[in-house]
């Protein structure tokens, strides 16, 4: 075998190994993403059927859980490589995230067709997520370069949301939710391509990114449907 043939063989072997490792990485990422959605669903169920009275009686319950959720997210990113602590933190974070959805879900369930609105929002989110993921995996367009632009839009939306806390404008809220739904749709494209290209260091990071995209898209679609129903 010539030197060229040996080098070519090693190169092919390296590429095959890299492809195999990337395939495992992607599989683990989506498994963790699915498990995260399940943990959040359990959290939302517990919040609605066991803790609803606490949320109704005091806003402090929501804010305490919200800050716990943020703390768990930071801890998860800090310990993302330390198994099994990273998995414990992941599911604690997503469970707590489900709990913090309780006030929104309760407000929607109070509407005449509240259950149907939640089901519609979840169905639309699932279909949109699947469609955008498939598109991101097959398109030649590179969405991984949009990170800075998406973050700037996110900051604008976040600032607008803070302003609307004082304005209490239903129309402004609908506009914010509509822009946010588009924003997180692009984030799905962005994060999906980063995952399939192996740009995340660990499957935990990819799973959290997809989870946040899915949940935020669901929340904004739910707000849109709730506003239109009202």
mmCIF file of C-alpha atoms in Angstrom:
data_model
loop_
_atom_site.group_PDB
_atom_site.id
_atom_site.type_symbol
_atom_site.label_atom_id
_atom_site.label_comp_id
_atom_site.label_asym_id
_atom_site.label_seq_id
_atom_site.Cartn_x
_atom_site.Cartn_y
_atom_site.Cartn_z
ATOM 1 C CA UNK A 1 0.000 0.000 0.000
ATOM 2 C CA UNK A 2 1.384 3.398 -0.961
ATOM 3 C CA UNK A 3 1.782 6.307 1.427
ATOM 4 C CA UNK A 4 -1.103 8.074 -0.318
ATOM 5 C CA UNK A 5 -3.370 5.051 0.156
ATOM 6 C CA UNK A 6 -2.500 4.801 3.851
ATOM 7 C CA UNK A 7 -3.182 8.510 4.376
ATOM 8 C CA UNK A 8 -6.469 8.238 2.469
ATOM 9 C CA UNK A 9 -7.485 5.206 4.534
ATOM 10 C CA UNK A 10 -6.730 7.013 7.784
ATOM 11 C CA UNK A 11 -8.654 10.050 6.578
ATOM 12 C CA UNK A 12 -11.712 7.918 5.727
ATOM 13 C CA UNK A 13 -11.490 6.163 9.083
ATOM 14 C CA UNK A 14 -11.335 9.525 10.882
ATOM 15 C CA UNK A 15 -14.339 10.847 8.951
ATOM 16 C CA UNK A 16 -16.352 7.707 9.682
ATOM 17 C CA UNK A 17 -15.509 7.953 13.387
ATOM 18 C CA UNK A 18 -16.436 11.637 13.455
ATOM 19 C CA UNK A 19 -19.736 10.939 11.668
ATOM 20 C CA UNK A 20 -20.515 8.124 14.099
ATOM 21 C CA UNK A 21 -19.720 10.328 17.113
ATOM 22 C CA UNK A 22 -21.875 13.146 15.728
ATOM 23 C CA UNK A 23 -24.750 10.722 15.177
ATOM 24 C CA UNK A 24 -24.530 9.602 18.815
ATOM 25 C CA UNK A 25 -24.345 13.239 19.937
ATOM 26 C CA UNK A 26 -27.494 14.159 17.976
ATOM 27 C CA UNK A 27 -29.366 11.088 19.243
ATOM 28 C CA UNK A 28 -28.496 11.848 22.869
ATOM 29 C CA UNK A 29 -29.473 15.497 22.420
ATOM 30 C CA UNK A 30 -32.961 14.696 21.148
ATOM 31 C CA UNK A 31 -33.459 11.982 23.773
ATOM 32 C CA UNK A 32 -32.652 14.508 26.503
ATOM 33 C CA UNK A 33 -34.903 17.074 24.812
ATOM 34 C CA UNK A 34 -37.833 14.628 24.793
ATOM 35 C CA UNK A 35 -37.197 13.698 28.437
ATOM 36 C CA UNK A 36 -37.048 17.417 29.318
ATOM 37 C CA UNK A 37 -40.472 18.018 27.767
ATOM 38 C CA UNK A 38 -41.827 15.100 29.787
ATOM 39 C CA UNK A 39 -40.379 16.530 33.017
ATOM 40 C CA UNK A 40 -41.893 19.945 32.216
ATOM 41 C CA UNK A 41 -45.290 18.329 31.535
ATOM 42 C CA UNK A 42 -45.161 16.620 34.923
ATOM 43 C CA UNK A 43 -44.229 19.953 36.504
ATOM 44 C CA UNK A 44 -47.158 21.725 34.829
ATOM 45 C CA UNK A 45 -49.527 18.925 35.904
ATOM 46 C CA UNK A 46 -48.350 19.162 39.523
ATOM 47 C CA UNK A 47 -48.635 22.951 39.399
ATOM 48 C CA UNK A 48 -52.224 22.924 38.128
ATOM 49 C CA UNK A 49 -53.606 20.109 40.268
ATOM 50 C CA UNK A 50 -51.572 20.472 43.468
ATOM 51 C CA UNK A 51 -50.230 24.022 43.736
ATOM 52 C CA UNK A 52 -52.838 26.118 41.919
ATOM 53 C CA UNK A 53 -54.145 27.666 45.153
ATOM 54 C CA UNK A 54 -50.661 28.900 46.072
ATOM 55 C CA UNK A 55 -50.268 30.603 42.688
ATOM 56 C CA UNK A 56 -53.726 32.159 42.900
ATOM 57 C CA UNK A 57 -53.283 33.451 46.454
ATOM 58 C CA UNK A 58 -49.813 34.938 46.014
ATOM 59 C CA UNK A 59 -47.589 36.056 43.136
ATOM 60 C CA UNK A 60 -44.632 35.378 45.412
ATOM 61 C CA UNK A 61 -44.982 31.664 44.651
ATOM 62 C CA UNK A 62 -44.360 32.279 40.964
ATOM 63 C CA UNK A 63 -41.407 34.604 41.504
ATOM 64 C CA UNK A 64 -39.746 32.272 43.992
ATOM 65 C CA UNK A 65 -40.023 29.372 41.541
ATOM 66 C CA UNK A 66 -38.906 31.605 38.671
ATOM 67 C CA UNK A 67 -35.674 32.551 40.420
ATOM 68 C CA UNK A 68 -35.134 28.925 41.448
ATOM 69 C CA UNK A 69 -35.552 27.986 37.783
ATOM 70 C CA UNK A 70 -32.969 30.566 36.686
ATOM 71 C CA UNK A 71 -30.584 29.383 39.395
ATOM 72 C CA UNK A 72 -30.965 25.765 38.258
ATOM 73 C CA UNK A 73 -30.267 26.788 34.658
ATOM 74 C CA UNK A 74 -27.027 28.544 35.612
ATOM 75 C CA UNK A 75 -26.009 25.599 37.797
ATOM 76 C CA UNK A 76 -26.752 23.227 34.917
ATOM 77 C CA UNK A 77 -24.572 25.175 32.495
ATOM 78 C CA UNK A 78 -21.779 25.271 35.082
ATOM 79 C CA UNK A 79 -21.971 21.518 35.779
ATOM 80 C CA UNK A 80 -22.927 20.400 32.247
ATOM 81 C CA UNK A 81 -20.046 17.896 32.025
ATOM 82 C CA UNK A 82 -20.461 16.337 35.464
ATOM 83 C CA UNK A 83 -22.664 13.249 35.260
ATOM 84 C CA UNK A 84 -25.041 12.367 36.825
ATOM 85 C CA UNK A 85 -25.340 15.805 38.442
ATOM 86 C CA UNK A 86 -25.964 17.392 35.039
ATOM 87 C CA UNK A 87 -28.974 15.136 34.448
ATOM 88 C CA UNK A 88 -30.367 15.844 37.915
ATOM 89 C CA UNK A 89 -30.055 19.576 37.308
ATOM 90 C CA UNK A 90 -31.553 19.269 33.818
ATOM 91 C CA UNK A 91 -34.702 17.538 35.014
ATOM 92 C CA UNK A 92 -34.961 19.761 38.105
ATOM 93 C CA UNK A 93 -34.768 22.814 35.834
ATOM 94 C CA UNK A 94 -37.352 21.549 33.333
ATOM 95 C CA UNK A 95 -39.693 20.357 36.119
ATOM 96 C CA UNK A 96 -39.480 23.784 37.759
ATOM 97 C CA UNK A 97 -40.016 25.380 34.349
ATOM 98 C CA UNK A 98 -43.245 23.408 34.055
ATOM 99 C CA UNK A 99 -44.315 24.656 37.479
ATOM 100 C CA UNK A 100 -43.796 28.292 36.459
ATOM 101 C CA UNK A 101 -46.201 27.775 33.549
ATOM 102 C CA UNK A 102 -49.009 27.232 36.058
ATOM 103 C CA UNK A 103 -50.318 30.843 36.251
ATOM 104 C CA UNK A 104 -50.513 31.117 32.447
ATOM 105 C CA UNK A 105 -52.208 27.720 32.091
ATOM 106 C CA UNK A 106 -54.689 28.520 34.864
ATOM 107 C CA UNK A 107 -55.619 31.838 33.199
ATOM 108 C CA UNK A 108 -56.236 30.041 29.894
ATOM 109 C CA UNK A 109 -58.186 27.197 31.503
ATOM 110 C CA UNK A 110 -60.481 29.831 33.050
ATOM 111 C CA UNK A 111 -61.680 30.721 29.540
ATOM 112 C CA UNK A 112 -64.720 28.881 28.099
ATOM 113 C CA UNK A 113 -62.584 26.905 25.623
ATOM 114 C CA UNK A 114 -59.402 26.981 27.671
ATOM 115 C CA UNK A 115 -58.546 23.305 27.321
ATOM 116 C CA UNK A 116 -58.993 23.457 23.557
ATOM 117 C CA UNK A 117 -56.790 26.573 23.319
ATOM 118 C CA UNK A 118 -53.967 24.830 25.196
ATOM 119 C CA UNK A 119 -54.304 21.751 22.985
ATOM 120 C CA UNK A 120 -54.251 23.922 19.852
ATOM 121 C CA UNK A 121 -51.167 25.835 21.036
ATOM 122 C CA UNK A 122 -49.331 22.605 21.819
ATOM 123 C CA UNK A 123 -50.296 21.056 18.476
ATOM 124 C CA UNK A 124 -49.205 24.157 16.554
ATOM 125 C CA UNK A 125 -45.911 24.257 18.466
ATOM 126 C CA UNK A 126 -45.224 20.582 17.778
ATOM 127 C CA UNK A 127 -45.998 20.886 14.070
ATOM 128 C CA UNK A 128 -43.954 24.088 13.722
ATOM 129 C CA UNK A 129 -41.032 22.622 15.645
ATOM 130 C CA UNK A 130 -40.994 19.449 13.558
ATOM 131 C CA UNK A 131 -41.331 21.337 10.271
ATOM 132 C CA UNK A 132 -38.631 23.859 11.103
ATOM 133 C CA UNK A 133 -36.278 21.133 12.353
ATOM 134 C CA UNK A 134 -36.661 19.121 9.150
ATOM 135 C CA UNK A 135 -36.144 22.268 7.075
ATOM 136 C CA UNK A 136 -33.012 23.205 9.041
ATOM 137 C CA UNK A 137 -31.572 19.719 8.553
ATOM 138 C CA UNK A 138 -32.104 19.706 4.795
ATOM 139 C CA UNK A 139 -31.635 23.289 3.627
ATOM 140 C CA UNK A 140 -28.338 24.581 2.263
ATOM 141 C CA UNK A 141 -28.935 27.960 3.920
ATOM 142 C CA UNK A 142 -26.701 28.559 6.928
ATOM 143 C CA UNK A 143 -28.668 29.779 9.957
ATOM 144 C CA UNK A 144 -25.765 29.371 12.396
ATOM 145 C CA UNK A 145 -24.558 32.862 11.469
ATOM 146 C CA UNK A 146 -27.717 34.480 12.871
ATOM 147 C CA UNK A 147 -26.802 34.210 16.542
ATOM 148 C CA UNK A 148 -25.987 37.895 17.159
ATOM 149 C CA UNK A 149 -29.010 39.173 15.215
ATOM 150 C CA UNK A 150 -31.359 36.835 17.070
ATOM 151 C CA UNK A 151 -29.923 37.872 20.425
ATOM 152 C CA UNK A 152 -30.426 41.560 19.607
ATOM 153 C CA UNK A 153 -34.071 40.918 18.695
ATOM 154 C CA UNK A 154 -34.435 38.918 21.913
ATOM 155 C CA UNK A 155 -33.169 41.877 23.962
ATOM 156 C CA UNK A 156 -35.619 44.213 22.203
ATOM 157 C CA UNK A 157 -38.521 41.847 22.859
ATOM 158 C CA UNK A 158 -37.449 41.439 26.484
ATOM 159 C CA UNK A 159 -37.311 45.221 26.959
ATOM 160 C CA UNK A 160 -40.745 45.603 25.332
ATOM 161 C CA UNK A 161 -42.140 42.947 27.676
ATOM 162 C CA UNK A 162 -40.801 44.838 30.697
ATOM 163 C CA UNK A 163 -42.394 48.059 29.433
ATOM 164 C CA UNK A 164 -45.729 46.325 28.938
ATOM 165 C CA UNK A 165 -45.734 45.263 32.594
ATOM 166 C CA UNK A 166 -46.529 48.927 33.332
ATOM 167 C CA UNK A 167 -48.655 49.628 30.238
ATOM 168 C CA UNK A 168 -50.901 46.545 30.521
ATOM 169 C CA UNK A 169 -51.732 46.884 26.815
ATOM 170 C CA UNK A 170 -53.420 43.811 25.350
ATOM 171 C CA UNK A 171 -52.637 44.949 21.792
ATOM 172 C CA UNK A 172 -48.969 45.548 22.636
ATOM 173 C CA UNK A 173 -48.900 42.146 24.330
ATOM 174 C CA UNK A 174 -50.278 40.516 21.172
ATOM 175 C CA UNK A 175 -47.610 42.247 19.063
ATOM 176 C CA UNK A 176 -44.850 41.123 21.453
ATOM 177 C CA UNK A 177 -46.114 37.527 21.405
ATOM 178 C CA UNK A 178 -46.311 37.531 17.604
ATOM 179 C CA UNK A 179 -42.756 38.848 17.214
ATOM 180 C CA UNK A 180 -41.539 36.404 19.871
ATOM 181 C CA UNK A 181 -43.162 33.463 18.080
ATOM 182 C CA UNK A 182 -41.277 34.392 14.908
ATOM 183 C CA UNK A 183 -38.067 34.938 16.890
ATOM 184 C CA UNK A 184 -38.146 31.498 18.513
ATOM 185 C CA UNK A 185 -39.035 29.896 15.201
ATOM 186 C CA UNK A 186 -35.735 31.238 13.892
ATOM 187 C CA UNK A 187 -34.036 30.057 17.069
ATOM 188 C CA UNK A 188 -35.238 26.530 16.271
ATOM 189 C CA UNK A 189 -33.533 26.776 12.876
ATOM 190 C CA UNK A 190 -30.404 28.220 14.488
ATOM 191 C CA UNK A 191 -30.118 25.663 17.299
ATOM 192 C CA UNK A 192 -31.004 22.687 15.101
ATOM 193 C CA UNK A 193 -28.205 23.459 12.672
ATOM 194 C CA UNK A 194 -25.753 24.013 15.519
ATOM 195 C CA UNK A 195 -26.682 20.583 16.897
ATOM 196 C CA UNK A 196 -26.376 18.668 13.626
ATOM 197 C CA UNK A 197 -23.013 20.345 12.978
ATOM 198 C CA UNK A 198 -21.700 19.473 16.423
ATOM 199 C CA UNK A 199 -21.252 23.085 17.506
ATOM 200 C CA UNK A 200 -22.448 22.408 21.038
ATOM 201 C CA UNK A 201 -19.967 21.026 23.517
ATOM 202 C CA UNK A 202 -22.373 18.590 25.197
ATOM 203 C CA UNK A 203 -25.785 17.052 24.400
ATOM 204 C CA UNK A 204 -27.093 18.796 27.536
ATOM 205 C CA UNK A 205 -26.519 22.215 25.948
ATOM 206 C CA UNK A 206 -28.286 21.229 22.742
ATOM 207 C CA UNK A 207 -31.222 19.734 24.642
ATOM 208 C CA UNK A 208 -31.629 22.859 26.785
ATOM 209 C CA UNK A 209 -31.488 25.097 23.702
ATOM 210 C CA UNK A 210 -34.203 23.088 21.946
ATOM 211 C CA UNK A 211 -36.285 22.912 25.120
ATOM 212 C CA UNK A 212 -36.214 26.688 25.594
ATOM 213 C CA UNK A 213 -37.097 27.210 21.922
ATOM 214 C CA UNK A 214 -40.046 24.820 22.148
ATOM 215 C CA UNK A 215 -41.408 26.157 25.442
ATOM 216 C CA UNK A 216 -41.082 29.809 24.460
ATOM 217 C CA UNK A 217 -42.770 29.169 21.110
ATOM 218 C CA UNK A 218 -45.571 27.345 22.964
ATOM 219 C CA UNK A 219 -45.988 30.195 25.477
ATOM 220 C CA UNK A 220 -46.212 32.848 22.764
ATOM 221 C CA UNK A 221 -48.607 30.856 20.590
ATOM 222 C CA UNK A 222 -50.730 30.256 23.684
ATOM 223 C CA UNK A 223 -50.745 33.997 24.431
ATOM 224 C CA UNK A 224 -51.752 34.744 20.836
ATOM 225 C CA UNK A 225 -54.618 32.246 20.888
ATOM 226 C CA UNK A 226 -55.742 33.482 24.303
ATOM 227 C CA UNK A 227 -55.759 37.099 23.104
ATOM 228 C CA UNK A 228 -57.704 36.213 19.960
ATOM 229 C CA UNK A 229 -60.205 34.207 22.013
ATOM 230 C CA UNK A 230 -60.795 37.166 24.298
#
